[in-house]
Each structure stands twice: as C-alpha cells, then as structure tokens.
Amino acid sequence: MLRLNPGWLDYTLLALYFVVVLGIGLVARRAVGTSADFLLAGRSLPAWVTGLAFVAANLGATEIIGMAANGAEYGVATVHYYWIGAVPAMVFLGIVMMPFYYRSKVRSVPEFLRLRFGNGTHILNALVFAIASVLIAGVNLYALAIVLNALLGWPEFLGIVVSAAVVLVYIGFGGLGSAIYGEVLQFFVILAGLIPLAIVAVRHVGGFSALADKVTASALGEGGLHAWQGTGIGDVTNPIGANWISIVLGLGFVLSFGYWTTNFAEIQRALSAKDRSASQRTPLIAAFPKILIPAVTIIPGLVALVAIPNFGNDATGGLKYNDAIPALIGQLLPEGVLGIALTGLFASFMAGVAANVSSLNTVVTYDLLQPYLAKGRSDRYYLNAGRVVTAVGVVIAIFTALLAADFNNIMTYLQSLFGIFNAPIFATFILGMFWKRTSGWGGFAGLLTGVLAGALVFVLAEAGVVDFGSGIATSFYQAGAAFIVDVVVTVVVSLATAKPEPERLAGIVYGVPGADGVVPTLRQPKERVWYRKPVLLGGLALALTVVLNIVFA
Amino acid sequence: MSESVQPGRPQTEVETGSRMQRLFDLRYVIGALMGVYGIVLVIRGLLDGPEQLARAAGISINLWTGIGLLVVAAIFLVWGVTRPLGIDVEENID
C-alpha cells in the first residue's frame, strides 16, 4: 500500500511552494514586454541560473521515478545513463556545439536547420518537436496523476488539472523567464526531498556494506553492484543486458548526444544565457549535479529492492519498480521531511511539463507561425500568439494525459518513436556545422532515412524478427542504425547534389566567415577566473566521471 | 519601459541583467524558501519523539534536513548581499 498520511504541516510546506512559484509567474509578468522576453527570456541570464535550469529541465519526475526503477531493476549499471549517457554529451555541447548555436543567433534548434539546410528539414524537425513536446508533457502530467492518486488518493483527473493549471499560470504570465526561475527553485526542492530520503534509506538497511550484501543476495546478484563487470562481448551477465560496445556507442554516443545536443527543451536554457561564455558554461555547470544525481535515484531503488518484500514482482501482487521512491517516502519519512519530499515530487513533475511547454511555444511561434503561417505581423501579435500557444499546449497536454490513462501502452510506443527521431538528428547537426559540403538535400535525405532506419530496427525488434537481448540493448542498436544511415546518406546525397550557396554557410559553419567577418572556430572565450573557463570545467567533469566509473566498475 | 540614457556617462552597452533579473534576484527567492523550510523543519525536528525517530531508522532527519536547508539558505542570502546584481558585468569578452 502506497498511501501516505501527510499532516497539516506537510500540506503547508507544499502550499508554500505553490505560492512562491505562482508569485514568480505573477512578478515575471511585468518583465515581459516583447515576444523575445516571453519566448527567449531576453537572452540575459547568468550561467548558474541557466545551468541549474538545464539540469532541472531533465529532472522531470518520469526521470527520477524511472531512474530509481532502473536502479532496482538493473542495479548500479544504471549509472551509465548519467556518466556515459549524459556527461560526455553535455561537455561536448558546451565546448564544441554551443559556440555555433549561440553565434548563429537562432532562437530555436529547428531554426538552425532552417538557416543551414532550408525549409524542408526545418518544417520536418519543428513539427516533430512540437508534437513530441505536447505528448511528453502529457505523459508527465499523467505520471503525476498516478502518483497523486496512489499517495494522496486524489482522483487522477483532479491531479492532472490542478498541476496543469499551476504550470499554465506561471508560464502563461512570465514565459521562459519564469519557467527557468521555477526550474532553478525546483532543483533545490527536489534535492531537499531526495537527499534525506537516500540517507534514511541507506541507514534503514544498515549502511552501505549491508546494502551491498543484500543486493548480492537479491535477484540482481553480484552483477547488480557493478557498472562494467559482466558487459563483455558474447558474455553479458550484467543485469543491464548489454555489452560494453553497445553501451558506449549506442547509449553513450548516439542516444545521449542526440538528446543532449539537439533537444530544444534543453538547448533553449543555454540560448537564454547572457553571453557566449555563459551559454557554453550552461551545460558544463549542469554536468556536475548530473554526475551526482544517481546517488539519490539509484540508491533508493536498490534499497526498495532489498527492503520491501516481493518488490518488483507486480505479477504476484508486489509493488512495481516505479513505486520505489513513493513507497520509501511513505515508509521512512516522518511529517516535515515528508512534506518536502512530496513537494519535490510535485516540483519535478511540473519541471517536466514546464520545460516542454515553454519550448513548444517558442517553436510553434518562431518556427511555424512566423516563417510560414502568419508572416510579417507585429511583435505584439507573436507575443500574444506565444501566450495562446502556451494555453493550447497545456490543454492538449491534459487531453494527452487523459488519453494516456486509457491507452498506457500507446504512450510507451510513442516515446520510443520520439527516441527514433532524436538519434539521427545529431549526425545531421555535426555534418552541418563542420562539413561545408553538406547540402540542403543531403541534410534532408539523411535525416529522413535515418529516422526510417531507426523505425525499421524498432519494428523488426517488436515483431521478433531480430533479438538484441533486452529492451535497452534494442534501443541502442536502433539509435546506432539511425545514426549510421543518416551519416552515409547525408554524405552521399551531398556529394551528388550541388554545393550549398555560400550565404547558407556564412557564420554558422566551421571556418566560414560570417557577414561580420568573424570566423566560427572552436577557440574558447578568454576568462580570467578558472571557474569560468569552459575547457577547464568540462575537463573536470570528465575527470570526475572517469574516476567514478573506475570506482564503480 | 524607457531605458533612460544618462548624460555624462560613457554610453557603452553594459548589460546589467534582464528585466527579469532587475525585477527580483533569484538568490533571495531561493534563500527565503529554503530558509523558511529550514526553520520549520528544525522546529519540527526538535519536537520529534521516538515515533518519528523510529520511522526514519533512528536518524533525527527533520532536524538534520532543516540544518542543511538553513546552510543552503545562508549561502544564497550571503551571496546575494555581498555580490548585488549589476557588479558582475565585466565578463563580456568574446
């Protein structure tokens, strides 16, 4: 039974959080005068704010609850999602790609494709992104409703509508600025709930060595304590069920680079930084919390596995893997911290919804309305359009959430499908940024065939024609196929078609001077203090990751 | 919003933060919320009896979390007071 018994104090702490978030939205409303204020936060935030928002935008509750579930199901190897599957890509984004994004002065990721490859690729990417954002926001809302239903007994519909309304108010008033401020606040509240939970959880099972003994004795076995052991080719015994090559290339390279370096919900945070150096530091600052977050997701997952009888066997009436964090909150936290943890769960669900909605309104307004559907209107028109899109997006997300309640499996499939769209796009960006010869048709054909290749692998695996061993391994191979096909087709078609016109390349491709005469290179901004040097920050993050990988190998 | 031009001053473009930042400093918001949470938890922790302790595996978790939150709050408030907005403007070198 998951039901919590929060006291009046817990509800007060939760209510206080809502008041502060809504207050940010109302005050931020006064900061919005133009569509750029609303959709881009005026491009003037300091790096620590955009950096924490960058990591919080990914700390949606589906992520927290899902990673704790993975921790219980796959053990310590879940760290690959962080140390292999996120940090290298974040460092690469900060040092290599961010200078190009920021210099090009694009307002969104799809807009970069428009500058570089033309309208076809642009519309394809903008549409897919818009649809995906609404659906993912809906999935987040639905996940929140399930948790509220289990923990507090709220009807699912009530949970969906109340949290959607809060998100709508603070983003609808303050736009991206209040979304980002809200995310930074969420970051602290989420950790204020999860850190005490992890500490109490470890103590509950008798400390770290007792936890390790119990995991070894559990269904996971010895492999559940190691990230790399048992991932040898042809001899996979690690619970994660994938060999090290598919982990490094599939998860570490293709999947994570596709997500972290091109997902506009993330890049948008870095684009709203006040200068190029701050935009570069955004993902680098975010990398440090990202390295440490597995401590508060995987550890509760492992504790739930060993401390809750019959955990993970929902066929025989046990709790589901996804219940790890909610169940421990209910079992271990007394009134007070319980309220903080509950608030953290709310905060993380709303972070997921807010990040998707605040990137959706930018893409719809600047990538679909302004260039195609409603050209040449006044800025006031686009500001209002941004507000209307925000409201419509939230309403569609509510319906998506209600739909997900009835067709749970469909949503799982849809999410896998968007994974397919994400993987090849990194190839298109890298070729577009660093290879002058990449033509508009090359970019378009590569992206399209890459998506189709990923979809094909997905369908073949679902139909049982090919078998990669586990769902995770399948997604790695699927991403790998999409990436390779994208690269090959982009190169072949580019060489077969006309060279791109020079003005398509000016200022946004490596080594091609822009109209202002500045040549885009990888030269890093000169900063006087060490903690502002992007290469140093990135190097530190990577070094820390290497050390942790060795410790937990 | 009129950005008034001050005569007699060099008219270089010094970015002092967005309108958003000028409206309110996020550091104070973080400091205030964490501070209030911290105070509430410390008081609750001091009142905790054996029942709460037993639940949390013997740790006085309300008290310790409260203290942790107060430290975080203090860091942000001190940072906000010692480095007010508008000083941190000279890193615009590209």
XYZ file of C-alpha atoms in Angstrom:
647
model
C 0.000 0.000 0.000
C 1.463 3.298 -1.067
C -0.939 5.696 0.638
C 0.794 8.448 2.618
C -0.636 10.192 5.627
C 0.647 13.736 5.296
C -0.161 16.021 8.209
C -1.226 19.663 8.056
C 2.455 20.665 8.215
C 3.256 18.686 5.046
C 0.393 20.303 3.182
C 1.517 23.721 4.409
C 5.016 23.176 3.007
C 3.511 22.071 -0.307
C 1.148 25.052 -0.411
C 4.011 27.435 0.334
C 5.874 26.113 -2.706
C 2.857 26.684 -4.956
C 2.503 30.227 -3.644
C 6.157 31.008 -4.399
C 6.043 29.522 -7.913
C 2.830 31.351 -8.782
C 4.349 34.508 -7.293
C 7.363 34.188 -9.600
C 4.981 33.936 -12.544
C 2.987 36.992 -11.495
C 6.060 39.148 -10.851
C 7.752 37.915 -14.014
C 4.734 39.066 -15.962
C 5.991 42.619 -15.544
C 9.260 41.643 -17.214
C 7.510 40.621 -20.413
C 7.161 43.391 -22.973
C 8.104 41.691 -26.240
C 7.829 38.247 -27.755
C 11.589 37.845 -27.165
C 11.098 38.493 -23.438
C 8.375 35.890 -23.318
C 9.892 33.192 -25.532
C 13.643 33.728 -25.043
C 13.854 35.324 -21.571
C 15.672 38.259 -23.179
C 18.924 36.266 -23.582
C 20.412 37.703 -20.442
C 20.506 35.175 -17.618
C 23.689 34.288 -15.698
C 25.283 30.889 -16.272
C 24.496 29.400 -12.857
C 20.783 30.067 -13.408
C 20.684 28.619 -16.930
C 22.951 25.743 -15.844
C 20.701 24.647 -12.970
C 17.633 25.102 -15.191
C 19.374 22.934 -17.816
C 19.722 20.055 -15.385
C 16.286 20.640 -13.779
C 14.515 20.608 -17.142
C 15.650 16.989 -17.365
C 14.750 16.219 -13.721
C 11.136 15.604 -14.543
C 9.534 13.048 -12.295
C 9.385 10.465 -15.058
C 13.175 10.715 -14.952
C 13.537 10.494 -11.162
C 10.981 7.745 -10.677
C 12.179 5.960 -13.820
C 15.851 6.000 -12.798
C 15.027 4.696 -9.317
C 13.044 1.943 -11.064
C 16.059 1.198 -13.295
C 18.233 1.130 -10.184
C 16.023 -1.577 -8.697
C 15.797 -3.495 -11.966
C 19.361 -3.198 -13.322
C 21.400 -2.159 -10.277
C 24.458 0.059 -10.286
C 24.825 -0.191 -14.081
C 22.046 2.422 -14.238
C 24.846 4.973 -13.734
C 25.563 4.586 -17.461
C 22.532 6.792 -18.092
C 24.361 9.554 -16.245
C 28.100 9.058 -16.613
C 28.182 7.632 -20.126
C 24.771 8.689 -21.345
C 24.785 12.345 -20.310
C 28.016 13.901 -19.082
C 30.210 13.417 -22.199
C 27.435 14.791 -24.406
C 26.905 17.775 -22.104
C 30.619 18.576 -22.169
C 30.676 18.216 -25.959
C 27.678 20.537 -26.243
C 29.308 23.162 -24.044
C 32.709 23.180 -25.675
C 32.060 22.262 -29.319
C 28.468 22.941 -30.335
C 27.240 25.789 -28.149
C 29.544 28.368 -29.802
C 27.849 27.615 -33.138
C 24.337 27.737 -31.756
C 24.940 30.960 -29.873
C 26.813 32.730 -32.692
C 24.129 31.900 -35.236
C 21.667 33.912 -33.073
C 18.977 31.340 -33.750
C 16.015 31.374 -31.430
C 15.466 27.632 -31.564
C 17.165 24.418 -32.634
C 14.901 23.923 -35.680
C 15.784 27.466 -36.773
C 19.430 26.425 -37.082
C 18.342 23.739 -39.535
C 16.416 26.376 -41.480
C 19.486 28.590 -41.828
C 21.698 25.694 -42.798
C 19.504 23.357 -44.830
C 16.367 25.250 -45.823
C 12.662 24.861 -45.235
C 12.090 21.125 -45.743
C 14.380 19.967 -42.949
C 13.182 22.865 -40.800
C 9.482 22.052 -41.045
C 10.117 18.334 -40.515
C 12.109 18.990 -37.353
C 9.845 21.739 -35.968
C 6.690 19.679 -36.430
C 8.143 16.539 -34.875
C 9.451 18.563 -31.957
C 6.118 20.342 -31.387
C 4.130 17.109 -31.405
C 6.653 15.332 -29.197
C 6.668 18.185 -26.655
C 2.918 18.138 -26.172
C 2.819 14.369 -25.852
C 5.734 14.215 -23.423
C 4.170 16.996 -21.332
C 1.011 14.886 -21.291
C 2.911 11.775 -20.211
C 4.447 13.777 -17.356
C 1.031 15.023 -16.270
C -0.340 11.503 -16.345
C 2.594 10.159 -14.342
C 1.956 12.865 -11.767
C -1.725 11.959 -11.603
C -0.901 8.287 -10.952
C 1.459 9.195 -8.125
C -1.035 11.624 -6.578
C -3.702 9.001 -6.833
C -1.555 6.384 -5.123
C -0.048 8.654 -2.474
C -2.845 11.035 -1.588
C -5.922 9.407 -3.023
C -6.617 12.345 -5.329
C -8.725 11.391 -8.357
C -6.460 11.224 -11.421
C -8.420 13.908 -13.260
C -8.086 16.363 -10.373
C -4.316 15.822 -10.172
C -3.899 16.412 -13.896
C -5.974 19.584 -13.986
C -4.547 21.194 -10.834
C -0.918 20.734 -11.823
C -1.591 21.778 -15.409
C -3.315 24.916 -14.135
C -0.333 25.881 -11.983
C 2.076 25.397 -14.893
C -0.216 27.363 -17.187
C -0.411 30.304 -14.800
C 3.279 30.722 -14.198
C 4.442 30.104 -17.756
C 1.491 31.869 -19.338
C 2.321 35.038 -17.390
C 6.090 35.063 -17.257
C 7.099 32.900 -20.204
C 10.529 31.297 -20.427
C 11.941 33.573 -17.722
C 9.588 32.271 -15.078
C 9.916 28.716 -16.405
C 13.685 28.919 -15.880
C 13.417 30.601 -12.463
C 10.879 27.965 -11.492
C 13.232 25.196 -12.624
C 16.115 26.506 -10.510
C 13.830 26.562 -7.482
C 12.587 23.077 -8.343
C 16.153 21.831 -8.479
C 16.704 22.758 -4.830
C 13.338 21.489 -3.627
C 13.771 18.145 -5.414
C 17.182 17.612 -3.824
C 15.896 18.775 -0.410
C 13.442 15.885 -0.615
C 15.625 13.226 -2.230
C 18.854 13.631 -0.230
C 17.242 12.944 3.199
C 15.336 10.047 1.621
C 18.550 8.455 0.329
C 20.311 8.914 3.686
C 17.462 7.410 5.699
C 17.091 4.603 3.149
C 20.740 3.526 3.472
C 20.547 3.691 7.258
C 17.302 1.702 7.144
C 19.064 -1.323 5.604
C 22.051 -0.976 7.954
C 24.568 1.068 5.998
C 26.337 0.735 2.645
C 28.078 -2.598 3.245
C 24.838 -4.192 4.444
C 23.104 -2.786 1.359
C 25.788 -4.310 -0.864
C 25.444 -7.720 0.844
C 21.688 -7.654 0.477
C 21.866 -6.670 -3.204
C 24.296 -9.533 -3.842
C 21.818 -11.877 -2.176
C 18.903 -10.446 -4.182
C 17.685 -11.287 -7.677
C 20.269 -8.845 -9.100
C 23.193 -10.725 -7.623
C 26.809 -9.594 -7.640
C 26.358 -8.009 -11.086
C 23.903 -5.538 -9.606
C 26.761 -3.789 -7.824
C 28.915 -3.195 -10.884
C 28.656 -0.804 -13.790
C 31.043 -2.579 -16.185
C 31.612 -6.086 -14.867
C 29.699 -8.635 -16.896
C 29.384 -6.471 -20.002
C 31.915 -8.464 -22.046
C 31.038 -9.165 -25.660
C 29.302 -12.507 -26.032
C 29.304 -12.968 -22.271
C 26.838 -10.461 -20.877
C 25.997 -11.295 -17.270
C 25.369 -7.758 -16.002
C 21.655 -7.154 -15.289
C 21.672 -4.257 -17.793
C 21.877 -6.917 -20.520
C 24.080 -5.035 -22.966
C 27.760 -5.388 -23.829
C 30.198 -2.519 -23.374
C 30.330 -1.622 -27.055
C 26.598 -1.093 -27.302
C 26.687 0.846 -24.027
C 29.472 3.167 -25.184
C 28.353 3.600 -28.783
C 24.596 3.153 -28.525
C 23.808 4.852 -25.229
C 26.920 6.960 -24.736
C 27.373 8.208 -28.254
C 24.278 8.104 -30.381
C 21.363 8.226 -27.954
C 22.781 10.692 -25.496
C 24.456 13.012 -27.987
C 21.209 13.062 -29.954
C 19.247 14.030 -26.864
C 21.563 16.459 -25.069
C 22.978 18.354 -28.027
C 19.841 18.849 -30.121
C 16.812 18.687 -27.803
C 15.486 22.221 -27.853
C 13.885 21.954 -24.397
C 17.495 21.720 -23.133
C 19.332 23.960 -25.627
C 16.777 26.718 -25.029
C 18.139 27.123 -21.487
C 21.654 27.638 -22.819
C 20.459 30.014 -25.544
C 18.872 32.267 -22.925
C 22.262 32.853 -21.258
C 23.613 36.384 -21.317
C 26.708 35.854 -23.496
C 28.570 33.189 -25.412
C 30.741 32.193 -22.483
C 27.719 31.812 -20.195
C 25.884 29.782 -22.840
C 28.871 27.446 -23.097
C 29.083 27.089 -19.346
C 25.354 26.238 -19.063
C 25.656 22.502 -19.856
C 29.065 22.332 -18.135
C 27.677 23.655 -14.847
C 24.738 21.277 -15.275
C 27.121 18.323 -15.673
C 28.273 18.431 -12.038
C 24.859 17.902 -10.410
C 24.116 15.364 -13.150
C 27.164 13.319 -12.097
C 25.902 13.148 -8.503
C 22.159 12.677 -9.021
C 22.393 8.848 -9.369
C 23.229 8.781 -5.641
C 19.688 9.932 -4.848
C 17.889 7.850 -7.500
C 19.737 4.537 -7.785
C 20.364 4.103 -4.052
C 16.653 4.385 -3.135
C 15.943 1.960 -5.997
C 18.366 -0.611 -4.572
C 17.058 -0.115 -1.033
C 13.478 -0.621 -2.202
C 14.568 -3.838 -3.914
C 16.111 -5.347 -0.794
C 13.932 -3.811 1.937
C 10.422 -4.163 0.531
C 9.218 -7.780 0.363
C 8.349 -9.063 -3.102
C 9.407 -5.748 -4.697
C 9.271 -5.659 -8.483
C 7.025 -8.721 -8.824
C 3.808 -6.953 -9.642
C 2.541 -10.200 -11.199
C 2.384 -11.714 -7.712
C 0.978 -8.631 -6.029
C 4.278 -6.901 -5.160
C 4.978 -3.249 -5.827
C 6.107 -2.150 -9.292
C 9.678 -0.927 -9.896
C 8.263 2.561 -10.496
C 6.944 2.606 -6.925
C 10.446 2.619 -5.380
C 10.657 6.294 -4.441
C 6.984 6.844 -3.487
C 6.997 3.671 -1.351
C 10.160 4.664 0.527
C 8.857 8.189 1.100
C 5.765 6.710 2.712
C 7.648 4.150 4.746
C 10.599 6.163 6.031
C 9.924 9.895 6.188
C 8.202 11.489 9.182
C 5.948 14.538 8.991
C 8.044 17.543 7.967
C 10.573 15.995 5.598
C 7.661 14.077 4.161
C 6.130 17.376 3.065
C 9.409 18.456 1.450
C 9.719 15.167 -0.431
C 6.119 15.414 -1.592
C 6.757 18.985 -2.725
C 9.876 17.740 -4.531
C 7.807 15.195 -6.441
C 5.306 17.883 -7.430
C 8.159 20.176 -8.389
C 9.796 17.591 -10.586
C 6.584 16.751 -12.410
C 5.942 20.399 -13.050
C 9.541 20.895 -14.199
C 8.988 18.262 -16.872
C 5.746 19.819 -18.053
C 7.032 23.397 -17.894
C 10.201 22.647 -19.873
C 8.214 21.043 -22.667
C 5.524 23.702 -22.807
C 7.963 26.621 -22.720
C 9.962 25.180 -25.620
C 6.811 24.244 -27.511
C 5.504 27.814 -27.555
C 8.811 29.099 -28.946
C 8.950 26.536 -31.743
C 5.313 26.998 -32.749
C 5.574 30.802 -32.686
C 9.009 31.337 -34.230
C 9.330 28.218 -36.404
C 5.827 27.566 -37.655
C 3.781 30.784 -37.342
C 6.324 33.496 -38.109
C 8.035 31.997 -41.167
C 5.107 30.155 -42.747
C 1.626 30.532 -41.329
C 1.433 34.178 -40.199
C 4.292 36.120 -41.782
C 5.189 39.738 -41.128
C 2.896 40.530 -38.199
C 3.720 42.909 -35.377
C 5.730 41.721 -32.389
C 2.620 42.085 -30.234
C 0.932 39.521 -32.477
C 3.705 36.983 -31.848
C 3.750 37.724 -28.114
C 0.037 37.023 -27.917
C 0.470 34.006 -30.163
C 3.109 32.689 -27.738
C 0.654 33.064 -24.869
C -2.172 31.403 -26.781
C 0.105 28.514 -27.828
C 1.101 28.067 -24.183
C -2.538 27.749 -23.156
C -3.456 25.497 -26.068
C -0.362 23.355 -25.434
C -1.331 22.846 -21.792
C -4.899 21.966 -22.749
C -3.706 19.444 -25.361
C -1.309 18.019 -22.778
C -4.267 17.495 -20.418
C -6.089 15.556 -23.119
C -2.929 13.585 -23.872
C -2.708 12.727 -20.198
C -6.323 11.546 -20.159
C -5.633 9.542 -23.304
C -2.559 8.012 -21.688
C -4.750 6.925 -18.798
C -6.738 4.756 -21.187
C -4.001 3.667 -23.597
C -0.949 3.247 -21.453
C 0.948 1.153 -23.967
C 0.399 3.568 -26.819
C 2.267 6.231 -24.886
C 5.203 3.897 -24.327
C 5.368 3.280 -28.063
C 5.111 6.976 -28.844
C 8.036 7.701 -26.549
C 10.112 5.038 -28.256
C 9.194 6.637 -31.564
C 10.468 10.022 -30.458
C 13.653 8.291 -29.409
C 13.912 7.282 -33.046
C 13.573 10.884 -34.163
C 16.239 12.075 -31.749
C 19.092 9.756 -32.686
C 19.831 10.690 -36.312
C 19.492 14.424 -35.815
C 22.849 14.663 -34.054
C 24.522 13.346 -37.206
C 22.751 15.993 -39.280
C 23.888 18.761 -36.939
C 27.513 17.682 -36.732
C 27.826 17.338 -40.508
C 26.019 20.646 -40.972
C 28.256 22.513 -38.532
C 31.624 21.079 -39.566
C 31.393 19.987 -43.204
C 30.849 22.825 -45.676
C 29.888 20.451 -48.450
C 26.734 19.202 -46.660
C 23.913 20.353 -48.919
C 20.285 21.116 -48.170
C 19.137 17.934 -49.892
C 21.834 15.937 -48.151
C 20.648 17.147 -44.741
C 17.015 16.447 -45.547
C 17.566 12.995 -47.084
C 19.931 11.959 -44.289
C 17.517 12.967 -41.531
C 14.560 11.284 -43.188
C 16.321 7.993 -43.963
C 17.972 7.987 -40.539
C 14.563 8.207 -38.891
C 13.240 5.450 -41.164
C 16.220 3.200 -40.383
C 15.685 3.615 -36.637
C 11.981 2.942 -37.069
C 12.747 -0.199 -39.084
C 15.003 -1.644 -36.372
C 12.320 -0.817 -33.786
C 9.589 -2.552 -35.796
C 11.766 -5.618 -36.548
C 12.625 -5.983 -32.864
C 8.978 -5.571 -31.829
C 7.934 -8.170 -34.392
C 10.552 -10.565 -33.052
C 12.470 -10.790 -36.361
C 15.688 -9.691 -34.644
C 16.542 -10.096 -30.980
C 19.097 -7.916 -29.193
C 18.642 -9.428 -25.741
C 16.908 -6.618 -23.834
C 14.785 -3.556 -24.438
C 17.696 -1.324 -23.558
C 20.033 -3.088 -25.982
C 17.386 -2.762 -28.709
C 17.183 0.987 -28.242
C 20.985 1.209 -28.502
C 21.087 -0.694 -31.797
C 18.132 1.224 -33.126
C 19.866 4.531 -32.396
C 23.110 3.257 -33.893
C 21.393 2.228 -37.139
C 19.649 5.597 -37.397
C 22.934 7.431 -36.869
C 24.982 5.454 -39.389
C 22.316 5.627 -42.089
C 21.963 9.366 -41.522
C 25.715 9.947 -41.916
C 26.072 7.745 -45.011
C 23.015 9.127 -46.805
C 23.854 12.743 -45.925
C 27.389 12.363 -47.298
C 26.341 10.512 -50.471
C 23.453 12.834 -51.316
C 25.525 15.951 -50.527
C 28.260 14.828 -52.912
C 25.673 14.044 -55.577
C 23.853 17.375 -55.320
C 25.006 20.973 -55.878
C 27.221 22.712 -53.323
C 25.247 24.803 -50.843
C 25.156 28.549 -51.595
C 27.820 30.420 -49.582
C 25.247 32.555 -47.731
C 23.778 29.393 -46.195
C 27.121 28.725 -44.545
C 28.259 32.215 -43.528
C 28.953 32.462 -39.835
C 27.406 29.145 -38.836
C 29.770 26.558 -40.349
C 33.279 25.893 -39.064
C 35.804 28.127 -40.818
C 33.312 30.082 -42.967
C 33.373 33.792 -42.056
C 30.018 35.415 -41.293
C 28.712 38.760 -42.552
C 30.501 40.409 -39.610
C 33.820 38.923 -40.715
C 34.150 36.673 -37.678
C 35.189 33.111 -38.480
C 33.467 30.452 -36.349
C 36.117 28.256 -34.759
C 36.480 26.306 -31.578
C 38.611 28.985 -29.930
C 37.330 29.266 -26.401
C 36.334 32.519 -24.728
C 39.059 34.135 -22.626
C 38.014 34.141 -19.000
C 40.166 35.345 -16.168
C 38.877 33.154 -13.357
C 39.259 29.395 -13.534
C 35.658 28.535 -12.769
C 34.572 30.397 -15.878
C 36.870 28.599 -18.297
C 34.715 26.176 -20.326
C 37.516 23.732 -21.173
C 38.618 23.527 -17.558
C 35.052 22.963 -16.320
C 34.434 20.335 -18.984
C 37.734 18.600 -18.217
C 36.917 18.499 -14.501
C 33.504 16.974 -15.201
C 35.011 14.302 -17.457
C 37.827 13.517 -14.992
C 35.324 13.101 -12.159
C 33.244 10.794 -14.350
C 36.267 8.639 -15.209
C 37.204 8.292 -11.537
C 33.639 7.322 -10.577
C 33.476 4.779 -13.404
C 36.655 3.151 -12.122
C 35.384 3.135 -8.529
C 32.083 1.539 -9.508
C 33.401 -0.647 -12.335
C 9.892 50.608 -20.361
C 12.168 53.526 -21.158
C 15.850 52.762 -20.921
C 16.969 56.202 -19.826
C 20.277 57.419 -21.208
C 22.446 59.006 -18.579
C 24.308 62.075 -19.863
C 27.932 62.434 -18.918
C 28.454 58.698 -18.624
C 30.155 56.601 -21.257
C 27.380 55.144 -23.395
C 28.914 51.717 -23.627
C 26.458 48.912 -23.549
C 26.741 47.433 -20.111
C 24.355 44.567 -19.654
C 23.113 44.578 -16.098
C 20.856 41.617 -16.486
C 17.457 41.070 -17.976
C 14.330 42.849 -16.907
C 13.557 39.610 -15.188
C 16.692 39.880 -13.094
C 16.163 43.519 -12.330
C 12.694 42.740 -11.027
C 13.916 40.302 -8.450
C 17.086 38.465 -7.583
C 16.502 34.729 -7.713
C 19.113 34.188 -4.995
C 16.843 35.869 -2.458
C 13.897 33.718 -3.534
C 15.933 30.516 -3.115
C 17.348 31.774 0.182
C 13.907 32.709 1.518
C 12.138 29.480 0.551
C 14.961 27.228 1.773
C 15.227 29.347 4.926
C 11.538 29.031 5.784
C 11.617 25.286 5.061
C 14.752 25.007 7.205
C 13.251 26.846 10.189
C 10.057 24.778 10.034
C 11.999 21.507 9.878
C 14.369 22.441 12.698
C 11.416 23.258 14.982
C 9.612 20.087 13.917
C 12.850 18.131 14.451
C 13.283 19.477 17.983
C 9.750 18.298 18.787
C 10.256 14.851 17.203
C 9.713 11.965 19.586
C 10.674 8.280 19.468
C 7.919 7.575 16.944
C 9.436 9.871 14.281
C 12.941 8.648 15.064
C 11.952 5.017 14.684
C 10.327 5.739 11.337
C 13.485 7.320 9.937
C 15.824 4.486 11.005
C 16.897 6.351 14.128
C 18.072 9.497 12.379
C 16.671 12.830 13.512
C 16.037 13.509 9.846
C 13.836 16.580 10.281
C 16.485 18.321 12.346
C 19.375 17.468 10.033
C 17.486 18.323 6.860
C 16.425 21.594 8.468
C 20.018 22.448 9.348
C 21.126 21.567 5.805
C 18.447 23.796 4.311
C 19.425 26.686 6.608
C 23.039 26.367 5.411
C 21.922 26.478 1.771
C 19.677 29.449 2.534
C 22.524 31.275 4.275
C 24.870 30.704 1.317
C 22.401 32.194 -1.157
C 21.483 35.138 1.074
C 25.139 35.971 1.777
C 25.960 35.650 -1.916
C 23.062 37.931 -2.796
C 24.117 40.563 -0.267
C 27.845 40.545 -0.992
C 27.560 40.449 -4.800
C 24.484 42.515 -5.650
C 23.253 42.462 -9.237
C 24.986 44.748 -11.672
C 28.531 44.245 -10.424
C 29.147 41.034 -12.254
C 29.266 42.641 -15.695
C 32.829 42.516 -16.919
C 32.914 39.036 -18.341
C 31.588 40.087 -21.741
C 34.810 39.256 -23.525
C 34.457 37.120 -26.578
